[in-house]
PDB file of C-alpha atoms in Angstrom:
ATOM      1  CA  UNK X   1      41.200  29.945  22.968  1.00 47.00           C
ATOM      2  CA  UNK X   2      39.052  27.376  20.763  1.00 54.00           C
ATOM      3  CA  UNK X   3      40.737  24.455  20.074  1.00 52.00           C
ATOM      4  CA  UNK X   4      39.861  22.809  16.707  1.00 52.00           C
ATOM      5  CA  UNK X   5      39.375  19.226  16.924  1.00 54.00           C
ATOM      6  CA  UNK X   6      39.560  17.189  13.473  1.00 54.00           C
ATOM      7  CA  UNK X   7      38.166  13.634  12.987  1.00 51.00           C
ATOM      8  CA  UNK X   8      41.319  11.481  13.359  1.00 50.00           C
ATOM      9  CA  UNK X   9      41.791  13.711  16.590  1.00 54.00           C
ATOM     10  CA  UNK X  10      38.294  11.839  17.609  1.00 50.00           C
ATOM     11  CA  UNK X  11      39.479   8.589  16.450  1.00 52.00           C
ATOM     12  CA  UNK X  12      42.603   8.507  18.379  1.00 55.00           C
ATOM     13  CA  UNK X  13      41.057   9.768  21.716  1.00 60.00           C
ATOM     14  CA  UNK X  14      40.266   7.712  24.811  1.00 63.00           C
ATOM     15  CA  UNK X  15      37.892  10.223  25.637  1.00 80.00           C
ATOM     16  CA  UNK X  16      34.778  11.892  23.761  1.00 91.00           C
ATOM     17  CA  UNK X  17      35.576  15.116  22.422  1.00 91.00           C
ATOM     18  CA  UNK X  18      33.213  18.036  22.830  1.00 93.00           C
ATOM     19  CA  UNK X  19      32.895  20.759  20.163  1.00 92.00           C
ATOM     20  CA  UNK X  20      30.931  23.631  19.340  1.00 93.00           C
ATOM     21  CA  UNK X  21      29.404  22.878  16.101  1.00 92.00           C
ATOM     22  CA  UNK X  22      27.060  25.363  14.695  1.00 95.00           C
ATOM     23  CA  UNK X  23      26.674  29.063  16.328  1.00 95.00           C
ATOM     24  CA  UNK X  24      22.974  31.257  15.370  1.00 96.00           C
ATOM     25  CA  UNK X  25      22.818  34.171  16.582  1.00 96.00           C
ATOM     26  CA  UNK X  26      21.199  38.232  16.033  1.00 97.00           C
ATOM     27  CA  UNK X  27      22.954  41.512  16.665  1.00 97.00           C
ATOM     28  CA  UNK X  28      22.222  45.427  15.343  1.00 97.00           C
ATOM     29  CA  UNK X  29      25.261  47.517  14.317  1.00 97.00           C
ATOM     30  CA  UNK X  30      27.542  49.369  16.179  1.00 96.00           C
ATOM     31  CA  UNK X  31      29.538  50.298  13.217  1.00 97.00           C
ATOM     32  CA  UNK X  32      28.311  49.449  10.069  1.00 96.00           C
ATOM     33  CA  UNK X  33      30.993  50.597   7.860  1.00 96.00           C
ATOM     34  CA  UNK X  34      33.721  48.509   9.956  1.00 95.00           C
ATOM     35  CA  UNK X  35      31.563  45.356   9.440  1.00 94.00           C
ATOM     36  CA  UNK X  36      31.398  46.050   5.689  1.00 93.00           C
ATOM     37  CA  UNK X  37      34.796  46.585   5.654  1.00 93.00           C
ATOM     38  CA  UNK X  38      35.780  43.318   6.950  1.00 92.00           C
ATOM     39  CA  UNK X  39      33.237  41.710   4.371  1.00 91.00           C
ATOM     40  CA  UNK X  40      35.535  42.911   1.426  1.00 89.00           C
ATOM     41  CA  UNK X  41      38.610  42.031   2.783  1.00 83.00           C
ATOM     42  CA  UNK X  42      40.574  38.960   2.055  1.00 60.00           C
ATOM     43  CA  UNK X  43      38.233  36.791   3.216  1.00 67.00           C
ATOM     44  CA  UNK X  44      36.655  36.561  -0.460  1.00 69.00           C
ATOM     45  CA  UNK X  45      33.212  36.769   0.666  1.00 85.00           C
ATOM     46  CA  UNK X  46      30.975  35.652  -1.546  1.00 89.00           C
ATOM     47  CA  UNK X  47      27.152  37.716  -1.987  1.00 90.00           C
ATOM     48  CA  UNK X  48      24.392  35.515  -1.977  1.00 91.00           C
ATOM     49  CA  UNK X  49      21.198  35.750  -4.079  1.00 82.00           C
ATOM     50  CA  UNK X  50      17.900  36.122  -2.969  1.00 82.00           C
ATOM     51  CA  UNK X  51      17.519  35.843   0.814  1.00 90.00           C
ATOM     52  CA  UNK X  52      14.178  35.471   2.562  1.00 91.00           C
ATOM     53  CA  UNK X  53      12.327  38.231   4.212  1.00 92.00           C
ATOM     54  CA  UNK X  54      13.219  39.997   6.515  1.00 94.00           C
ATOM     55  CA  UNK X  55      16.262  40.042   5.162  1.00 93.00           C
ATOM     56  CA  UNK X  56      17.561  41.928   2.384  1.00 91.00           C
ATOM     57  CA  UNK X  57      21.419  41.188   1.821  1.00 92.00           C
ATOM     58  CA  UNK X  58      23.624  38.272   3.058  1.00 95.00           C
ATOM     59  CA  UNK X  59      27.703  37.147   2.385  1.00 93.00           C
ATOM     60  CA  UNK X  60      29.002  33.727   2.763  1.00 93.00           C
ATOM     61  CA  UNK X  61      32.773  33.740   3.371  1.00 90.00           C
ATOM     62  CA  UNK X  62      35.338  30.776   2.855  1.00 85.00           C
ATOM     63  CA  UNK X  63      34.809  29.280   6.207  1.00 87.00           C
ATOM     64  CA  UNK X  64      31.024  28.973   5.711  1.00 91.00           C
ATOM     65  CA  UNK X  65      29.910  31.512   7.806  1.00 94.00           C
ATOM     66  CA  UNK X  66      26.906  33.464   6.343  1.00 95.00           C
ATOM     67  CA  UNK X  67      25.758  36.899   7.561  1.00 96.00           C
ATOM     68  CA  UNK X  68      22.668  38.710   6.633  1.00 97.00           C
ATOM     69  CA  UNK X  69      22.296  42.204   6.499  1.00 96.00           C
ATOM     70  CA  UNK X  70      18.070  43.286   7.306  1.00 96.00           C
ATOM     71  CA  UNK X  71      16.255  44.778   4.721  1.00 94.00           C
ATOM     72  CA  UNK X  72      15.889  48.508   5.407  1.00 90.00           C
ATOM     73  CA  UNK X  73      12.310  48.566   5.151  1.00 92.00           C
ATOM     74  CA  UNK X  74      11.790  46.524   8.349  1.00 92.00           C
ATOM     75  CA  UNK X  75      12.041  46.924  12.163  1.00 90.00           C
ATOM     76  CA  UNK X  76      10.785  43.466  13.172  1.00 90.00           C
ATOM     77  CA  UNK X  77      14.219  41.335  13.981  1.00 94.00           C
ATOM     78  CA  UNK X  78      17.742  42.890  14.375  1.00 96.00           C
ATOM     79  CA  UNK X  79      19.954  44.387  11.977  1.00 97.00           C
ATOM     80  CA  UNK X  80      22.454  41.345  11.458  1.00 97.00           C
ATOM     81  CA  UNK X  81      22.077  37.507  11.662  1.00 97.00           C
ATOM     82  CA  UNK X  82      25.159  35.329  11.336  1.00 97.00           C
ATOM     83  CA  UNK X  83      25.323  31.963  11.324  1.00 97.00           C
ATOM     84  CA  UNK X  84      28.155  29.413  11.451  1.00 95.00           C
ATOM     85  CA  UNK X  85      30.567  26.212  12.382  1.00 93.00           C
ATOM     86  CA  UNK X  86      33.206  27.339  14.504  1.00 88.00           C
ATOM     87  CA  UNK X  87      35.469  24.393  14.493  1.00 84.00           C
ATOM     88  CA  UNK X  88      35.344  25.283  10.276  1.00 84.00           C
ATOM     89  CA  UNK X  89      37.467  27.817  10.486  1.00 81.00           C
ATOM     90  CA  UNK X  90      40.636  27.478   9.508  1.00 60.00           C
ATOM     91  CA  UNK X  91      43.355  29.807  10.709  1.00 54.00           C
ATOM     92  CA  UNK X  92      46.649  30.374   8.881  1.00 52.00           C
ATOM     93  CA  UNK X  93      49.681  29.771  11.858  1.00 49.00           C
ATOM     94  CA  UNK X  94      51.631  32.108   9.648  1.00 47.00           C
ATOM     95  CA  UNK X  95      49.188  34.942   9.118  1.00 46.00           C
ATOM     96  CA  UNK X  96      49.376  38.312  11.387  1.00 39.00           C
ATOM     97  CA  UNK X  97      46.209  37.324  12.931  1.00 39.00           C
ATOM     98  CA  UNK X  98      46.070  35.999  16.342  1.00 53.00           C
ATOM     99  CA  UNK X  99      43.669  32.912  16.317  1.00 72.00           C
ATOM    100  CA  UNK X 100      40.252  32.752  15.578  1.00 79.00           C
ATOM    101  CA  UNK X 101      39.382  35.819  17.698  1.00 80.00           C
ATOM    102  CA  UNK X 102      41.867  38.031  16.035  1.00 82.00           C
ATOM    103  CA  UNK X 103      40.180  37.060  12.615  1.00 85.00           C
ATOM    104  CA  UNK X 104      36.564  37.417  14.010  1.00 90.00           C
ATOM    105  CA  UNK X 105      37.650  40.758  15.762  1.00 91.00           C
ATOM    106  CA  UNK X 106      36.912  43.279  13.348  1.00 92.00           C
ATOM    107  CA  UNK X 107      33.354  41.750  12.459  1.00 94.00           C
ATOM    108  CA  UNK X 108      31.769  41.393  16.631  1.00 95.00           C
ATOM    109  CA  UNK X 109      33.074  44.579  17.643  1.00 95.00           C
ATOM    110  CA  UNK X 110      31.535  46.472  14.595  1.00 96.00           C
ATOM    111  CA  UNK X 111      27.548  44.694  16.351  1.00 96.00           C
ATOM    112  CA  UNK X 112      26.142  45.363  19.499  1.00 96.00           C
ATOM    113  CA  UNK X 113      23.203  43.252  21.501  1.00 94.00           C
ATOM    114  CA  UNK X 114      24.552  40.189  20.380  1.00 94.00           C
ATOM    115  CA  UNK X 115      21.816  37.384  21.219  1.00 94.00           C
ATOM    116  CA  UNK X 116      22.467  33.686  20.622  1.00 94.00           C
ATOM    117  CA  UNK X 117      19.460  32.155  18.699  1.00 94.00           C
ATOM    118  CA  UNK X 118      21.109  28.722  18.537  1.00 95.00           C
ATOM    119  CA  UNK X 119      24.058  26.444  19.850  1.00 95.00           C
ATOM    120  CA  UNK X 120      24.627  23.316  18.440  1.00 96.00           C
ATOM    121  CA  UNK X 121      27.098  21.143  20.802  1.00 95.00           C
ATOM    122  CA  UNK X 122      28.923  17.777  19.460  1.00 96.00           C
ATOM    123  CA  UNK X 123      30.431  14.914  21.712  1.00 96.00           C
ATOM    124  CA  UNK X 124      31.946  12.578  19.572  1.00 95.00           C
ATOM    125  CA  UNK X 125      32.439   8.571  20.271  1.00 95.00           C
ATOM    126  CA  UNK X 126      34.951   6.261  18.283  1.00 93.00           C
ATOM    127  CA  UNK X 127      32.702   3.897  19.497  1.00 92.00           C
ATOM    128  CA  UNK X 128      28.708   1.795  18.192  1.00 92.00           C
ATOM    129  CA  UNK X 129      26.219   3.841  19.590  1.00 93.00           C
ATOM    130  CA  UNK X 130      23.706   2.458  17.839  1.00 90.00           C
ATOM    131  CA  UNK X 131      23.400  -0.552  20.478  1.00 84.00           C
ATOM    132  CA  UNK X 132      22.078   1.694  22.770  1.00 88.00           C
ATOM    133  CA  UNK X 133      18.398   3.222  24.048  1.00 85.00           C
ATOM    134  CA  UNK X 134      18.041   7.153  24.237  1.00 91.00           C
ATOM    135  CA  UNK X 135      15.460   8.756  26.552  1.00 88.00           C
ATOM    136  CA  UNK X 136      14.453  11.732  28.441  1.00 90.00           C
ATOM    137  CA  UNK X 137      14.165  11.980  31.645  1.00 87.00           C
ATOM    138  CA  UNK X 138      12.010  14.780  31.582  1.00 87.00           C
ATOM    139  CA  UNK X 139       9.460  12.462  29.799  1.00 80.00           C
ATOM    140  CA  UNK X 140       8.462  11.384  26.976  1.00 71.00           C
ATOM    141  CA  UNK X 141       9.288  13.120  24.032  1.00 78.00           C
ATOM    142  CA  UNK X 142       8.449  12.726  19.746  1.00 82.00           C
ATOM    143  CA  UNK X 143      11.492  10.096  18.932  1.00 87.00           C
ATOM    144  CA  UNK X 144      12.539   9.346  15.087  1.00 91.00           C
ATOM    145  CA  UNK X 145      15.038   6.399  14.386  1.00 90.00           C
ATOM    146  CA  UNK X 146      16.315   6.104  10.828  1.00 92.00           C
ATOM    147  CA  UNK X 147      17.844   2.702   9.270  1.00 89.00           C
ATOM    148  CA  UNK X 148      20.321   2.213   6.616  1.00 91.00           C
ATOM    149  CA  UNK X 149      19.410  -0.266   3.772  1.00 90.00           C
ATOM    150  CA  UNK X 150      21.302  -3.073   5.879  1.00 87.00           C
ATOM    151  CA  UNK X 151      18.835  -3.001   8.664  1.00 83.00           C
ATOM    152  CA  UNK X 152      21.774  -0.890  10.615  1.00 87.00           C
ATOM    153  CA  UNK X 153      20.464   2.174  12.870  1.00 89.00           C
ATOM    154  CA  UNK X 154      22.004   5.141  11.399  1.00 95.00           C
ATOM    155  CA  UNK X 155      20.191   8.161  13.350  1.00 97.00           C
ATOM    156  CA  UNK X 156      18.053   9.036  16.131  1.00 95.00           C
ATOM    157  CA  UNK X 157      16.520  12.081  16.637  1.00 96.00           C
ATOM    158  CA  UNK X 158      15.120  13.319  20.089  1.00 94.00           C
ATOM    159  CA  UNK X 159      12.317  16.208  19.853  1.00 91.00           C
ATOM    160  CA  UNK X 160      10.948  17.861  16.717  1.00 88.00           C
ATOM    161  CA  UNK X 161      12.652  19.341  14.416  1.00 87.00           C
ATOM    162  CA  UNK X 162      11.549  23.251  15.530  1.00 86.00           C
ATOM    163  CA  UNK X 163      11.646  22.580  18.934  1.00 89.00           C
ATOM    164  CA  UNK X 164      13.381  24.494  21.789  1.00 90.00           C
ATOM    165  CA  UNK X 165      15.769  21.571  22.169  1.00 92.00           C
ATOM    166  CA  UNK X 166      16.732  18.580  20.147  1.00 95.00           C
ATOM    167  CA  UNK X 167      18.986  15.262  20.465  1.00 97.00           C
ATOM    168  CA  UNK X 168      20.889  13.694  17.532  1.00 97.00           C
ATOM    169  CA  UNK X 169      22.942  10.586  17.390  1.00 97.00           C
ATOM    170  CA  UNK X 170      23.822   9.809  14.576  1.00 97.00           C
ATOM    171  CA  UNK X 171      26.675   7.802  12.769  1.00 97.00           C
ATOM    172  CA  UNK X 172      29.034  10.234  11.788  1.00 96.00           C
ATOM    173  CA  UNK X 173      32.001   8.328  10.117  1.00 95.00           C
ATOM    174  CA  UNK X 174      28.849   7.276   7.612  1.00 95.00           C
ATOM    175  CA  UNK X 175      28.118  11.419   6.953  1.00 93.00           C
ATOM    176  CA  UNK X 176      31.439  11.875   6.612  1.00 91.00           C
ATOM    177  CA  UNK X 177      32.559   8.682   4.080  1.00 93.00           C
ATOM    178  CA  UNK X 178      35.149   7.256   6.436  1.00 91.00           C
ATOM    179  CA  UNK X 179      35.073   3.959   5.544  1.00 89.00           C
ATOM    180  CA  UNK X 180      35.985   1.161   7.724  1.00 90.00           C
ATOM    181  CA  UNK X 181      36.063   3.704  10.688  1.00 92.00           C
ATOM    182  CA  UNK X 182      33.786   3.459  13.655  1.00 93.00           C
ATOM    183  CA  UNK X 183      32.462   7.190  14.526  1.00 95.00           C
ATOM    184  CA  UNK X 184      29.287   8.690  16.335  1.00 96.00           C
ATOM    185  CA  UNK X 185      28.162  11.512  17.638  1.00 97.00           C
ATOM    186  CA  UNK X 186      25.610  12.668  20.207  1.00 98.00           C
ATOM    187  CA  UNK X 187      24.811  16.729  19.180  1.00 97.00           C
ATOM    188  CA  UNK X 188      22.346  18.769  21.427  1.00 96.00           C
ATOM    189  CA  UNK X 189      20.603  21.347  19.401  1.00 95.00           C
ATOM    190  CA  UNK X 190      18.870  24.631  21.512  1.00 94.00           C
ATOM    191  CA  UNK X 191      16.795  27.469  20.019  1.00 93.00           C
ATOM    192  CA  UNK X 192      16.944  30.703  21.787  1.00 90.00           C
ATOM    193  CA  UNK X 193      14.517  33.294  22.523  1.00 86.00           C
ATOM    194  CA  UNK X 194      14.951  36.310  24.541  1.00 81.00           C
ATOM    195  CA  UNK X 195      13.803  34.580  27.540  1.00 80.00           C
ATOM    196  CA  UNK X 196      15.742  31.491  27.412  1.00 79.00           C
ATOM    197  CA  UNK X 197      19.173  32.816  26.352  1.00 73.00           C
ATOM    198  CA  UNK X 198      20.543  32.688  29.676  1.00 71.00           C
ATOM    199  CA  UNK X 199      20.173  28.585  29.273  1.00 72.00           C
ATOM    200  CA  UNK X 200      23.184  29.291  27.053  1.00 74.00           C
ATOM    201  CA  UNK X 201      25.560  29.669  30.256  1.00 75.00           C
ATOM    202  CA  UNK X 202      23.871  26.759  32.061  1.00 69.00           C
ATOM    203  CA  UNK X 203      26.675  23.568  31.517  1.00 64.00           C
ATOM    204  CA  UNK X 204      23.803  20.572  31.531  1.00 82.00           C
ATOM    205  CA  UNK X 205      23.516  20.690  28.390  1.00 91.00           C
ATOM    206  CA  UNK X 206      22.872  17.057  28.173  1.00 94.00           C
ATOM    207  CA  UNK X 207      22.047  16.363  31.647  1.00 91.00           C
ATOM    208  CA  UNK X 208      18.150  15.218  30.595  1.00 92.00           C
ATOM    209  CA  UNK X 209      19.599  12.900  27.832  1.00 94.00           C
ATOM    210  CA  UNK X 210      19.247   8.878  29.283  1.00 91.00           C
ATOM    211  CA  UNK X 211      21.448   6.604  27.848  1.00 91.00           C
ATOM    212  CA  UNK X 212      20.634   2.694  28.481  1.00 85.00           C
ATOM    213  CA  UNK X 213      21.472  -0.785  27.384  1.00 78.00           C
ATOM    214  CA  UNK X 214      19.178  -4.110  27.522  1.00 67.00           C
ATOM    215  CA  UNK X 215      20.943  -6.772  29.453  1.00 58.00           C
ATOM    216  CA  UNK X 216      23.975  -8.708  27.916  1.00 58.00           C
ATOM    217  CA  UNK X 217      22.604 -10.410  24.864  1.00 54.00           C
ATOM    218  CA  UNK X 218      26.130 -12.134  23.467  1.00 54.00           C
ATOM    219  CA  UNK X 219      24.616 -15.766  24.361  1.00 64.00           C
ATOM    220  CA  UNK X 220      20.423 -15.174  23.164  1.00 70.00           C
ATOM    221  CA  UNK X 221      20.076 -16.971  20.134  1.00 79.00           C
ATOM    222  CA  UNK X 222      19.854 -15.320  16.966  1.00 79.00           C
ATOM    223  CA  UNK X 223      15.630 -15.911  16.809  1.00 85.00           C
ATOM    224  CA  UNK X 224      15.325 -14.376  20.498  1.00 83.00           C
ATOM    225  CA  UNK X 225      17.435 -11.144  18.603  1.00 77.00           C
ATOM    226  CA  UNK X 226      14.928 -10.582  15.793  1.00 83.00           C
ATOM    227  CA  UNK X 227      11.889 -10.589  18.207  1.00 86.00           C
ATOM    228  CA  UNK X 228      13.880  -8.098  20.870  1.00 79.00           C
ATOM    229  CA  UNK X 229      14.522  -5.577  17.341  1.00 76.00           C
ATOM    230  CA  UNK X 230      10.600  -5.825  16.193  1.00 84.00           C
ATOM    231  CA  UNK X 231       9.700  -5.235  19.848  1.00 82.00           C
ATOM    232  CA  UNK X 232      12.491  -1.914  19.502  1.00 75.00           C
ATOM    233  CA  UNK X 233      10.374  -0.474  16.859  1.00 74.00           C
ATOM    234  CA  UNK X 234       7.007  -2.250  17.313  1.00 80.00           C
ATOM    235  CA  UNK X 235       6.240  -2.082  21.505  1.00 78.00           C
ATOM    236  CA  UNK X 236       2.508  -2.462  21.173  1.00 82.00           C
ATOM    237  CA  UNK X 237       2.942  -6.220  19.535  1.00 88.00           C
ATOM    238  CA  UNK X 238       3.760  -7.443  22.966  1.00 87.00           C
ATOM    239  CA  UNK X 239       0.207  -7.835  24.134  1.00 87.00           C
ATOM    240  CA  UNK X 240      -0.639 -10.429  21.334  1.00 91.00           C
ATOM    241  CA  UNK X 241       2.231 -12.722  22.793  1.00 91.00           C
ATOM    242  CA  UNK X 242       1.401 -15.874  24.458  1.00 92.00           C
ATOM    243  CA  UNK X 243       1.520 -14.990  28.496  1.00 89.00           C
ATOM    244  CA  UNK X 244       4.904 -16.974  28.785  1.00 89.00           C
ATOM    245  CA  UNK X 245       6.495 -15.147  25.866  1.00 90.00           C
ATOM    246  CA  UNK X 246       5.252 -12.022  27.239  1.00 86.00           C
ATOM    247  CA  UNK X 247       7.196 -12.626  30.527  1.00 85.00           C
ATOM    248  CA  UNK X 248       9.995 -13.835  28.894  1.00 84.00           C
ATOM    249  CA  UNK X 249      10.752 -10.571  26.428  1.00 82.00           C
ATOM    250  CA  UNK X 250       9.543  -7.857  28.915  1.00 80.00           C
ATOM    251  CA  UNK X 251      12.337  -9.226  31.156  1.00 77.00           C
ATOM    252  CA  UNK X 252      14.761  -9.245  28.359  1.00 76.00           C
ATOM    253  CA  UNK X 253      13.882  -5.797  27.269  1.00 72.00           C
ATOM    254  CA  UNK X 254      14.322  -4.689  30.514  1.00 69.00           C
ATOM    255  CA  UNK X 255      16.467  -1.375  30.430  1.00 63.00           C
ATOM    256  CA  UNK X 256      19.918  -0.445  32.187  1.00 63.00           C
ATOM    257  CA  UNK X 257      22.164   2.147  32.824  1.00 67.00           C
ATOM    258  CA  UNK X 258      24.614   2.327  29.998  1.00 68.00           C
ATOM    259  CA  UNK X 259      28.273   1.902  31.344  1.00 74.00           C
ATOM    260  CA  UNK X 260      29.365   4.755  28.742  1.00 86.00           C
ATOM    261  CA  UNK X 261      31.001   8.250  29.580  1.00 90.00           C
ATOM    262  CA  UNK X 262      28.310  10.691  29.000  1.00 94.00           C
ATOM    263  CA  UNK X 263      28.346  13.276  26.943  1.00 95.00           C
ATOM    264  CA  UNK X 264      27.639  15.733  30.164  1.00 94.00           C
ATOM    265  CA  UNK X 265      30.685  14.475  31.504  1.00 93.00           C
ATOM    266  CA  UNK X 266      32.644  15.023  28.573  1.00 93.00           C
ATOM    267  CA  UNK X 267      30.844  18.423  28.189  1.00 93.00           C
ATOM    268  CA  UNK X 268      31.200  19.870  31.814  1.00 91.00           C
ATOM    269  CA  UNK X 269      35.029  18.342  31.494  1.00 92.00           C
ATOM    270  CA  UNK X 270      35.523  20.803  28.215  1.00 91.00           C
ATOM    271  CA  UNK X 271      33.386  23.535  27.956  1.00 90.00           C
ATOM    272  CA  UNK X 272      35.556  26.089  29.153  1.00 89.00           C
ATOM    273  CA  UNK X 273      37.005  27.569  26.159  1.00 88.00           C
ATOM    274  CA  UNK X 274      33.498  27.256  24.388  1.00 89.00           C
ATOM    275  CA  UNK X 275      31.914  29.500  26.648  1.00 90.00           C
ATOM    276  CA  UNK X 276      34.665  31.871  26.899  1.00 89.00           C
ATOM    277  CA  UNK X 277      34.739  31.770  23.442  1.00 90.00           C
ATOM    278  CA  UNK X 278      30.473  32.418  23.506  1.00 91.00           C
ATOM    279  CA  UNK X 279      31.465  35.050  25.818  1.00 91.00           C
ATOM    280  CA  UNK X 280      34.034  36.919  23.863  1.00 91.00           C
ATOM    281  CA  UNK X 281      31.569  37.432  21.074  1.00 92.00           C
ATOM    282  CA  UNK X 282      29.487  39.176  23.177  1.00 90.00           C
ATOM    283  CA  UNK X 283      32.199  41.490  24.424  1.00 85.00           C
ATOM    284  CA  UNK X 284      34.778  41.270  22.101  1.00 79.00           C
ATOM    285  CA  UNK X 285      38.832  42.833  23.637  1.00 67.00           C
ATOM    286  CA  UNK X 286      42.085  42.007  21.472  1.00 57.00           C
TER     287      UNK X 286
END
């Protein structure tokens, strides 16, 4: 049903891949004692220390999924949270399980009132995308670049860090140490509340996200570049420029539609067995 996607998949596509990277989300119990079961089977979960309140208990397992167990003496949240990286786990070909769904089986149908709290979606590019602008259309928004020691862009993020929705692009073959490889990624990050988790369903993920380009710059001499990248981070400076100059680098920075497959497109194109997959945790048949 979910089809896991590794890097060198990415790196020999034509087209961006789209993959469900991170899964939050709060349930109660519907049997307790099968969920517990399922905890100390051969998974090797592993009991964590001290967990934050509300909380009381929580198990991290081999594929990195973590599940917390409330503390008895509260009623504020629900009984379970569980968070984790779908495309992480790892399922043996050979095993008597079918899939990732036959191994997750025993743990959603032992919860009931499954909510998603977050959903973390990935689009991955063997391709620079750090020579391109990122805006919303929806307005403006708080924007954080971050540069490598070489000047080089390296991230950008797109809303706060607690807000209801998030951009990241980011260089990923740098995260992930693969040298001499070219690798990005464009991740949309949504936090759910009980009114918004509908938005879950809704396929524009990315749809607000803006990607543009500043007019071919191959043949601008090497001075005109280093103004155009302290203008990038330093916009106001413009108005101290001579009239002329003014002119001059407000045409240059002049932004256009990036000629790039957007990550919507690659998104609506794929999400299919993400969603079904969102959907069979909620109802979960063999």
């Amino acid at each position: 049903m979910l089809k896991r996607h590794s890097l060198v998949d990415v790196l020999s596509s034509s087209v961006p891949l789209a993959t469900c990277d991170r899964i939050s989300l709060v349930a109660n119990f519907a049997n307790r004692l099968q969920v517990e079961k399922w905890l100390a089977s051969e998974l090797h979960c592993e009991p964590i220390g001290l967990v934050s309140w509300p909380y009381r208990q929580a198990w991290k397992t081999l594929f990195g999924m973590v599940i917390y167990f409330r503390d008895p003496m509260s009623d504020s949240v629900p009984e379970v949270r569980i968070e984790f990286n779908p495309s992480k786990i790892y399922v043996d070909p050979h095993s008597h399980l079918r899939g990732i769904c036959g191994l997750l089986f025993p743990l959603f149908s032992g919860l009931k009132d499954v909510r998603y709290t977050r959903l973390d979606i990935a689009v991955d590019y063997p391709i620079d995308l750090s020579i391109y602008q990122y805006t919303l259309k929806s307005g403006v928004v708080k924007s954080i670049k971050y540069y490598g020691r070489d000047g080089a862009l390296e991230t950008v993020y797109l809303g706060g860090a607690n807000s209801a929705r998030r951009f990241r692009i980011y260089n990923k073959a740098l995260e992930a140490g693969l040298q001499g490889e070219v690798l990005w990624r464009i991740e949309a990050q949504y936090r759910f509340d009980e009114e918004t988790e509908n938005d879950i369903w809704v396929k524009d993920l990315f749809g607000d996200l803006e990607i543009s380009s500043y007019a071919p710059s191959e043949q601008l001499p090497v001075s005109t570049l280093a103004v155009l990248y302290f203008l990038e981070n330093h916009p106001e400076a413009i108005s101290s420029f001579a009239p002329a100059s003014r002119a001059k680098y407000r045409k240059l920075m002049k932004l256009e539609k990036a000629t790039i497959y957007h990550p919507e497109e690659a998104w609506s194109n794929q999400c299919g067995p993400i969603l079904n997959f969102l959907n069979w945790i909620t109802v979960p048949l063999k």
